[in-house]
Coordinates of C-alpha atoms in Angstrom, one line a residue:
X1 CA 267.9 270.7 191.8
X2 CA 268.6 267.5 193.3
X3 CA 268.0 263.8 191.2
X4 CA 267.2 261.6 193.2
X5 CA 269.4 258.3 193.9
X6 CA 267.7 254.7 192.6
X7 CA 268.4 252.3 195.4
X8 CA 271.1 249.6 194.1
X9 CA 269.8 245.7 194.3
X10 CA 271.8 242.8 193.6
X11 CA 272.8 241.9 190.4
X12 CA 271.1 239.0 188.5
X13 CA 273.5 236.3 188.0
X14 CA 271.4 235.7 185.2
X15 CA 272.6 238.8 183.8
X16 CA 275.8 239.3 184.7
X17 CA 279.1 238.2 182.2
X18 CA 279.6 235.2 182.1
X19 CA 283.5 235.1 184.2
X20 CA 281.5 236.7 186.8
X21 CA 278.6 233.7 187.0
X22 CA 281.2 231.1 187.1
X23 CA 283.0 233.1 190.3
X24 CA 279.7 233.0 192.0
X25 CA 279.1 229.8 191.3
X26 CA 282.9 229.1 192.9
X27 CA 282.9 230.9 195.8
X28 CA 281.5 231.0 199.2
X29 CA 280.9 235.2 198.7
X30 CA 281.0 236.6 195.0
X31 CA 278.7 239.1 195.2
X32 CA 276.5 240.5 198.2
X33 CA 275.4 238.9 202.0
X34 CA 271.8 237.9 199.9
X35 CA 273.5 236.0 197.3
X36 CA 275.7 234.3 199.5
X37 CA 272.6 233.1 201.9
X38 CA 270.9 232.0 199.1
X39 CA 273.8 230.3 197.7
X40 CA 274.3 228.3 201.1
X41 CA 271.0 227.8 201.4
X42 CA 271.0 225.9 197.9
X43 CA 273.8 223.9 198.6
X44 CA 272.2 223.3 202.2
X45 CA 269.0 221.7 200.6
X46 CA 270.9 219.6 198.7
X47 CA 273.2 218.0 201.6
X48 CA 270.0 217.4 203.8
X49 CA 269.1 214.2 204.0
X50 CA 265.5 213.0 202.7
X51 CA 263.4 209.4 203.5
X52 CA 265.1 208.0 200.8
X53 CA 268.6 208.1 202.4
X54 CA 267.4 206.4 205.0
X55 CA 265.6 204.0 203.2
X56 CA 268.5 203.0 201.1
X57 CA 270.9 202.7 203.9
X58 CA 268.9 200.3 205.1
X59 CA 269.2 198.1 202.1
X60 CA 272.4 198.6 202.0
X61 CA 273.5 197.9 205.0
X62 CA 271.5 194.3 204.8
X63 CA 273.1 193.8 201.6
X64 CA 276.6 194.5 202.7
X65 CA 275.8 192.4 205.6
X66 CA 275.0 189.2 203.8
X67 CA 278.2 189.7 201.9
X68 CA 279.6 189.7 205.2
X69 CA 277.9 186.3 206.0
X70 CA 278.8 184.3 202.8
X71 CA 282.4 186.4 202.6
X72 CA 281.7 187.3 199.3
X73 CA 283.5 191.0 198.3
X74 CA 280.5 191.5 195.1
X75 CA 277.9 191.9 197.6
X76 CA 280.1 194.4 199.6
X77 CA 280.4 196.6 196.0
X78 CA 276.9 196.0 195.6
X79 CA 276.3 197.2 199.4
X80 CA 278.2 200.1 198.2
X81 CA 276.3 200.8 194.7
X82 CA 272.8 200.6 196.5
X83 CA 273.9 203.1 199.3
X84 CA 272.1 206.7 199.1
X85 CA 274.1 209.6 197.8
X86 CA 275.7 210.8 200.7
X87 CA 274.9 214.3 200.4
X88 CA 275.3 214.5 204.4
X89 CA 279.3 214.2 204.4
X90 CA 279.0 217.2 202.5
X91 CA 276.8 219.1 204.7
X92 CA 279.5 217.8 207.4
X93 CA 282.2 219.6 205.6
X94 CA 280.1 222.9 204.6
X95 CA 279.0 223.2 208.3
X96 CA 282.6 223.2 209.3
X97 CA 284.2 225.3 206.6
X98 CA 281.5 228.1 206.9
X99 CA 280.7 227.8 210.9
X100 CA 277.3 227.4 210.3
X101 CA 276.2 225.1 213.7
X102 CA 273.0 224.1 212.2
X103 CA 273.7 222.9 208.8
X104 CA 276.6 220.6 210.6
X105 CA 274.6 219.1 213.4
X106 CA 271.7 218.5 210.5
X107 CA 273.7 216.8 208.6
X108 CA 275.9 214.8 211.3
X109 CA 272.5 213.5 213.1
X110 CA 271.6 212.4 209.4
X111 CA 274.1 210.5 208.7
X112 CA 274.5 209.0 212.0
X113 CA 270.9 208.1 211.8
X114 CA 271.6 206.3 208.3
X115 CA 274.5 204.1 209.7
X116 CA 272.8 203.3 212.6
X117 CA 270.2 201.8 210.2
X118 CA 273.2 200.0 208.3
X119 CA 274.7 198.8 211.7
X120 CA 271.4 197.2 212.5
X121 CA 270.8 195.4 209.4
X122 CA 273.8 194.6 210.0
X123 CA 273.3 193.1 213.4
X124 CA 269.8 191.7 212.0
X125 CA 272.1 189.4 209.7
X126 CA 274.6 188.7 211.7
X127 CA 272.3 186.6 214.1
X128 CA 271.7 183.9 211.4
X129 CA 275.2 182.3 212.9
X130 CA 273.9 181.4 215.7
X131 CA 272.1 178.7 213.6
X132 CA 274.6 178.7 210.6
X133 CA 278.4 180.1 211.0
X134 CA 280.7 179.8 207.7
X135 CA 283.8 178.4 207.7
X136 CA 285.5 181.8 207.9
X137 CA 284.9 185.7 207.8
X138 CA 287.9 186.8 206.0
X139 CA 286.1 189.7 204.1
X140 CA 284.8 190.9 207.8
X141 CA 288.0 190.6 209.6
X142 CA 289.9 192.4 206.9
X143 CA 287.9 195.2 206.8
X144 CA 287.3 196.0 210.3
X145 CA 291.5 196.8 209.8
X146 CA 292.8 200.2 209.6
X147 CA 294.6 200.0 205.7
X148 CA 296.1 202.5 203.8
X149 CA 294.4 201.2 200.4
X150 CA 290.7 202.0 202.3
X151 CA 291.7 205.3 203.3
X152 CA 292.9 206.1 199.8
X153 CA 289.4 205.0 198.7
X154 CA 287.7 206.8 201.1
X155 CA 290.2 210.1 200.1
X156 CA 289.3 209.6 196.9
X157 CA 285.4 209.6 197.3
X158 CA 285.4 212.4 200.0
X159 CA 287.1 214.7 197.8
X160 CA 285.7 214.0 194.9
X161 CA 282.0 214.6 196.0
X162 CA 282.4 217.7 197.7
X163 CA 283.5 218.7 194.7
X164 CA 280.8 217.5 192.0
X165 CA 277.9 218.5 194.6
X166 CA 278.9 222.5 194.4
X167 CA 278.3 222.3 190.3
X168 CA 275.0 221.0 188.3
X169 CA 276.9 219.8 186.2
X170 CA 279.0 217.3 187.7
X171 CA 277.0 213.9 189.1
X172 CA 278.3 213.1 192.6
X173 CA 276.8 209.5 192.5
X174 CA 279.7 208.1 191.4
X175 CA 282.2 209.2 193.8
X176 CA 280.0 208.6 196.7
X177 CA 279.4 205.2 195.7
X178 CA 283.0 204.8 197.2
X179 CA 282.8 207.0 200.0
X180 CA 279.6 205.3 201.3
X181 CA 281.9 201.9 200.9
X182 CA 284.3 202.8 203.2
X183 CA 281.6 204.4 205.8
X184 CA 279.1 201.9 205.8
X185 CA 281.1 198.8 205.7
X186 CA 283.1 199.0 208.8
X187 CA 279.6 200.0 210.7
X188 CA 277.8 196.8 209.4
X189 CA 280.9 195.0 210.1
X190 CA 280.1 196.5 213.4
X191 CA 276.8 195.4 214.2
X192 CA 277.4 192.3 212.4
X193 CA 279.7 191.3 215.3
X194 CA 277.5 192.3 217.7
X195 CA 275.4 189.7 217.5
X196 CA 277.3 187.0 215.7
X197 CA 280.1 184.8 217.2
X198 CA 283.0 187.2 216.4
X199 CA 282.5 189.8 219.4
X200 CA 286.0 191.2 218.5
X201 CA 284.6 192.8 215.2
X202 CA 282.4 194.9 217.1
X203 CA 285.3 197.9 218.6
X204 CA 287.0 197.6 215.8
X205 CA 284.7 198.1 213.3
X206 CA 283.4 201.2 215.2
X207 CA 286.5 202.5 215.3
X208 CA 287.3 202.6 211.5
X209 CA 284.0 203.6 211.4
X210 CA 285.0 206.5 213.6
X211 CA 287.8 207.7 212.1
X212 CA 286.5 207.5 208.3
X213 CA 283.8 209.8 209.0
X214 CA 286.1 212.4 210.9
X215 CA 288.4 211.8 208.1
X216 CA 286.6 212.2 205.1
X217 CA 284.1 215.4 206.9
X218 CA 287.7 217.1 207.1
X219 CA 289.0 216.4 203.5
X220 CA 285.4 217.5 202.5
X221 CA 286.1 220.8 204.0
X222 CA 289.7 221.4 203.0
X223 CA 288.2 220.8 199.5
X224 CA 285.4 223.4 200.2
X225 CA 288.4 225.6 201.4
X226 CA 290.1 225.3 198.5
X227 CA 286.8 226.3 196.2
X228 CA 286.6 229.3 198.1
X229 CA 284.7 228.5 200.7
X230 CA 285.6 230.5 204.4
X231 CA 284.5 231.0 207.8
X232 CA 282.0 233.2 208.0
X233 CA 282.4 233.7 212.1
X234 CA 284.7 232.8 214.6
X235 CA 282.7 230.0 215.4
X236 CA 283.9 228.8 211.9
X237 CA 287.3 228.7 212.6
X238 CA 287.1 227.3 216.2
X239 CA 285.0 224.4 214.4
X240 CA 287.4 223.6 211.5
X241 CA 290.5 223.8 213.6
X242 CA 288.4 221.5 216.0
X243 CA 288.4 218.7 212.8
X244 CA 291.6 219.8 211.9
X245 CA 292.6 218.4 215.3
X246 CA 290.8 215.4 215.6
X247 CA 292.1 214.5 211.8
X248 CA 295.7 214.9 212.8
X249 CA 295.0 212.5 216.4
X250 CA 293.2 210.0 214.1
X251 CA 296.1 209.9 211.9
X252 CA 298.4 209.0 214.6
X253 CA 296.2 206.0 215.1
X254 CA 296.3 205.0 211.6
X255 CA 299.7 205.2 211.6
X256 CA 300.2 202.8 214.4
X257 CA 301.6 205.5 217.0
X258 CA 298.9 205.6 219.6
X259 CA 296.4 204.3 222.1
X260 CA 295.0 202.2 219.1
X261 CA 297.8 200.6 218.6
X262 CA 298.7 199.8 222.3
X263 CA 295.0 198.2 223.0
X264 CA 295.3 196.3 219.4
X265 CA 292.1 197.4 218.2
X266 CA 291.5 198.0 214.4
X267 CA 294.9 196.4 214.2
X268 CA 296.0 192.8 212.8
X269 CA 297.7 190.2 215.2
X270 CA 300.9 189.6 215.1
X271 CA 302.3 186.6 214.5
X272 CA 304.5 185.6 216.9
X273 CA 308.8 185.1 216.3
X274 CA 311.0 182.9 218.3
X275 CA 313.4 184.5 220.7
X276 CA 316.6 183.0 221.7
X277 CA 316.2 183.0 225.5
X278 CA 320.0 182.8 227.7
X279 CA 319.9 180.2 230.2
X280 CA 322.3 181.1 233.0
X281 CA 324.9 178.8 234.1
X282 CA 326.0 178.0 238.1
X283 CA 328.9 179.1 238.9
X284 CA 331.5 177.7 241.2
X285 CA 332.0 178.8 244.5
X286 CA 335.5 177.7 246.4
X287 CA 335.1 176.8 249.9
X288 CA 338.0 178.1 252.0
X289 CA 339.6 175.4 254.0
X290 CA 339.8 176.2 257.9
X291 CA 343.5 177.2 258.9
X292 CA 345.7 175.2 261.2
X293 CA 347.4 176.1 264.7
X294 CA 350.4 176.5 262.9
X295 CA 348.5 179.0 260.6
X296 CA 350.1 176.9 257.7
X297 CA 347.6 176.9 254.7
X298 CA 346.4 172.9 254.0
X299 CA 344.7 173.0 250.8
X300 CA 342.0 169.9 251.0
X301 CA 340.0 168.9 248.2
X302 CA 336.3 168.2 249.4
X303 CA 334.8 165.8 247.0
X304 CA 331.4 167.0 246.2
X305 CA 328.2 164.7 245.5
X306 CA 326.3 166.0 243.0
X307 CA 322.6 165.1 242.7
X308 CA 321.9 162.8 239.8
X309 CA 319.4 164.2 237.3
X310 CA 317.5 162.0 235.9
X311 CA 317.0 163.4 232.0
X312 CA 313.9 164.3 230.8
X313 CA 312.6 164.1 227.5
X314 CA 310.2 166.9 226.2
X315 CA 308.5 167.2 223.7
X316 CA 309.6 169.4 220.4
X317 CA 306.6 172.0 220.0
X318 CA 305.1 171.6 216.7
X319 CA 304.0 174.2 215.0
X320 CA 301.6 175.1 211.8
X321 CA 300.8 177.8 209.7
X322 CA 297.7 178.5 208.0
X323 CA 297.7 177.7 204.4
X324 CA 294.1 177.3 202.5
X325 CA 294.0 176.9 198.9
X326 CA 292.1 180.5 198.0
X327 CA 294.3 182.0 200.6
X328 CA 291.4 183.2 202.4
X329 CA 292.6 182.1 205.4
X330 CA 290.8 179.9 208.4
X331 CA 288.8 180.3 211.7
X332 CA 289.6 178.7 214.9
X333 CA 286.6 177.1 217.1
X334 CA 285.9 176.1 220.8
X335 CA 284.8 172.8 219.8
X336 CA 285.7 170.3 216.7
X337 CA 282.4 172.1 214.1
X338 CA 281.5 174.2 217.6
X339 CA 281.4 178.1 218.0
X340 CA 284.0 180.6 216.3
X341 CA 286.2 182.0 218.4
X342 CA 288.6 183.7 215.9
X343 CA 289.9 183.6 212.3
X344 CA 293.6 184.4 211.2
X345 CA 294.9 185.2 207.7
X346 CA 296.9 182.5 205.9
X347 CA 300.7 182.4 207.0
X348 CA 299.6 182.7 210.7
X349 CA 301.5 180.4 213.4
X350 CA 299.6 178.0 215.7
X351 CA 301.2 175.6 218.4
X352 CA 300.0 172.3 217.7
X353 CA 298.6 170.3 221.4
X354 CA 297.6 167.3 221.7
X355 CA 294.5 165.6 220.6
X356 CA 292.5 165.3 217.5
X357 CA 289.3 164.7 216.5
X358 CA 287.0 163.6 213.9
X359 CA 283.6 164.2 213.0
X360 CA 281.7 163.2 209.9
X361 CA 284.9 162.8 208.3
X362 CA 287.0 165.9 208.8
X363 CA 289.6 165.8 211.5
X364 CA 290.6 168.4 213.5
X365 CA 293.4 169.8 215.5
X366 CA 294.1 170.9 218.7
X367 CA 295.8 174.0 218.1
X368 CA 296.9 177.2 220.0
X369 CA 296.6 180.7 218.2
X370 CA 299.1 183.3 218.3
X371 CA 297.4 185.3 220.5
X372 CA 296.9 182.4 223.1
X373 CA 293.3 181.3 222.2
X374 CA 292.9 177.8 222.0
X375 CA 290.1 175.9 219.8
X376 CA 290.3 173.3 217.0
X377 CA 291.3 173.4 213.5
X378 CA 290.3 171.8 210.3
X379 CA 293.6 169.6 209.8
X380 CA 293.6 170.4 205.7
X381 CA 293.8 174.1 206.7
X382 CA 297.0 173.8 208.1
X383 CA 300.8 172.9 207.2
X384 CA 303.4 171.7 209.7
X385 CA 306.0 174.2 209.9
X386 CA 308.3 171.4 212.5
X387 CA 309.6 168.3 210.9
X388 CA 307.5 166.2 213.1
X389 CA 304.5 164.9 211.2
X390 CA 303.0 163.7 214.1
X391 CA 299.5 166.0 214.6
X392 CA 299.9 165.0 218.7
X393 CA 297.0 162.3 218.5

């Protein structure tokens, strides 16, 4: 007689000890193909992005923008603190880990679609310097820089939500607070210089923007990897060594070893150093002397004339460095109170030309920048660095 088999089901996790519930709340596969779908698909419903993501990224992007405007680093944290949980990243980095195609492009249209709506708040407040420009951007300018103290920021944040969202009990609101910092600042500084009179803020704040999504999407997965998280095809693979690639280009850029660095975009301008330049000397030529019949040798001393040179007297260039008194640095115009044509951080060089100017009481300087753009300075924002005190008026 035969007894008949009972067909096996998955376990409840519910029921299972409790080592075994927290390895399948760990892994990617701790029990069977149906708890691992449904496992993914829990974690997939989280990462998606909802209304409200969208909703908040726009107020955050207009808040972080009018930081931008009156250069005041509070607003940017607040910027930060009112941007959405962004659940997205994750999805990034569970898309990539586990190959799954439609869970990354989900979540990378997402969060594209929430930084566009930053940008253009952004870009919305940015246009109010058309009417009214500050004094100087130095919170925009700095930022739109490739640093080593965002990207710890941003390391920080990336791994740290990735990690919070795979448990209940961990809040990821906090972590993400600084990982949507460091991704939707540079974007509003982006479109913030699209429209305003700083055009230059514009590339570069794409490109931070750029390479602190690729950045923190891979640390997100090597995270996930780390949980126990694997391909589940070769798709999988192909896709995370894809990231891994493009992390390890980007990081050639943010080490200043690449294109970036050669096109000076994302980068801060140099300030120029004297070089010693050799001036070459004439050198004497002797003039044979024409020999004689009798072939004997008549050494004759030709007087030469030489041409009088009448001296000329130039100029010593004067120079000045930037020195304000919150160390905030300055901006340079086209015109004395005109249009902004860049700013430069305290301890930056400018060649002082001639001509100054006054209007409604503050004078300015004719200076030149050093990366060759010319405009006029307040005179109070500056500090000879030649012993002429002579401002060339």
């Amino acid at each position: 007689m035969n007894i008949p088999t009972s067909e096996q089901f998955p376990d409840d996790p519910e029921s299972m000890p409790p080592a075994r519930r927290r390895r399948a709340r760990r892994l990617l596969a701790p029990l069977d193909a149906d708890e691992r779908v449904a496992y993914l698909d829990e974690i997939a419903l989280r990462t998606s992005p909802s209304f409200d993501f969208f909703l908040f990224s726009l107020a955050s992007g207009a808040v972080i923008g009018v930081g931008l405007l009156l250069d005041v680093p509070a607003l940017l944290v607040l910027g930060g603190v009112l941007a959405p949980l962004m659940a997205p990243v994750v999805g990034i980095s569970l898309g990539t880990v586990t190959g799954t195609p439609r869970l990354f492009g989900r979540s990378l249209l997402g969060l594209l679609i929430g930084s566009l709506l930053a940008g253009l708040a952004g870009a919305a407040v940015g246009m109010v310097t058309v009417f009214w420009a500050p004094p100087q951007f130095t919170q925009a300018t700095f930022h739109s820089q490739l640093s080593w103290s965002n990207f710890l920021v941003l390391a920080v944040g990336a791994c740290f939500t990735a990690a919070a969202m795979l448990h209940d009990n961990y809040n990821p609101s906090l972590p993400s607070v600084a990982l949507a910092y460091e991704l939707y600042l540079p974007i509003t500084i982006a479109g913030f210089g699209l429209t305003s009179a700083l055009p230059h803020l514009w590339p570069d704040g794409l490109v931070v923007f750029a390479m602190h999504l690729a950045w923190s999407a891979l640390l997100g997965a090597l995270v996930l990897a780390i949980l126990g998280f694997r391909p589940l095809t070769v798709f999988g693979y192909t896709l995370g060594g894809m990231m891994a690639l493009m992390g390890v280009l980007l990081l050639i850029g943010l080490t200043s070893a690449g294109v970036v660095v050669g096109g000076q975009i994302a980068l801060p301008t140099a300030a120029p150093t004297a070089t010693a330049t050799a001036t070459p000397r004439p050198t004497r030529t002797p003039t044979p002397a024409p020999p004689t019949a009798t072939f004997t040798p008549t050494l004759t001393s030709t007087p030469t004339v030489a041409p009088s040179h009448t001296p000329t007297v130039t100029p010593t260039p004067m120079y000045a460095v930037v020195r304000t008194a919150d160390g905030k640095g300055a901006v340079l115009r086209a015109q004395p109170g005109g249009e902004v044509l860049r700013s430069y951080f305290d301890g930056a060089l400018m060649l002082v030309l001639p001509g100054t100017a006054t209007v409604e009481g503050v004078t300015w300087v004719h200076v030149r920048g050093p990366d060759g753009v010319e405009g006029w300075m307040v005179e109070r924002l500056l500090a000879t660095a030649t012993p002429a005190p002579d401002w060339g008026g």
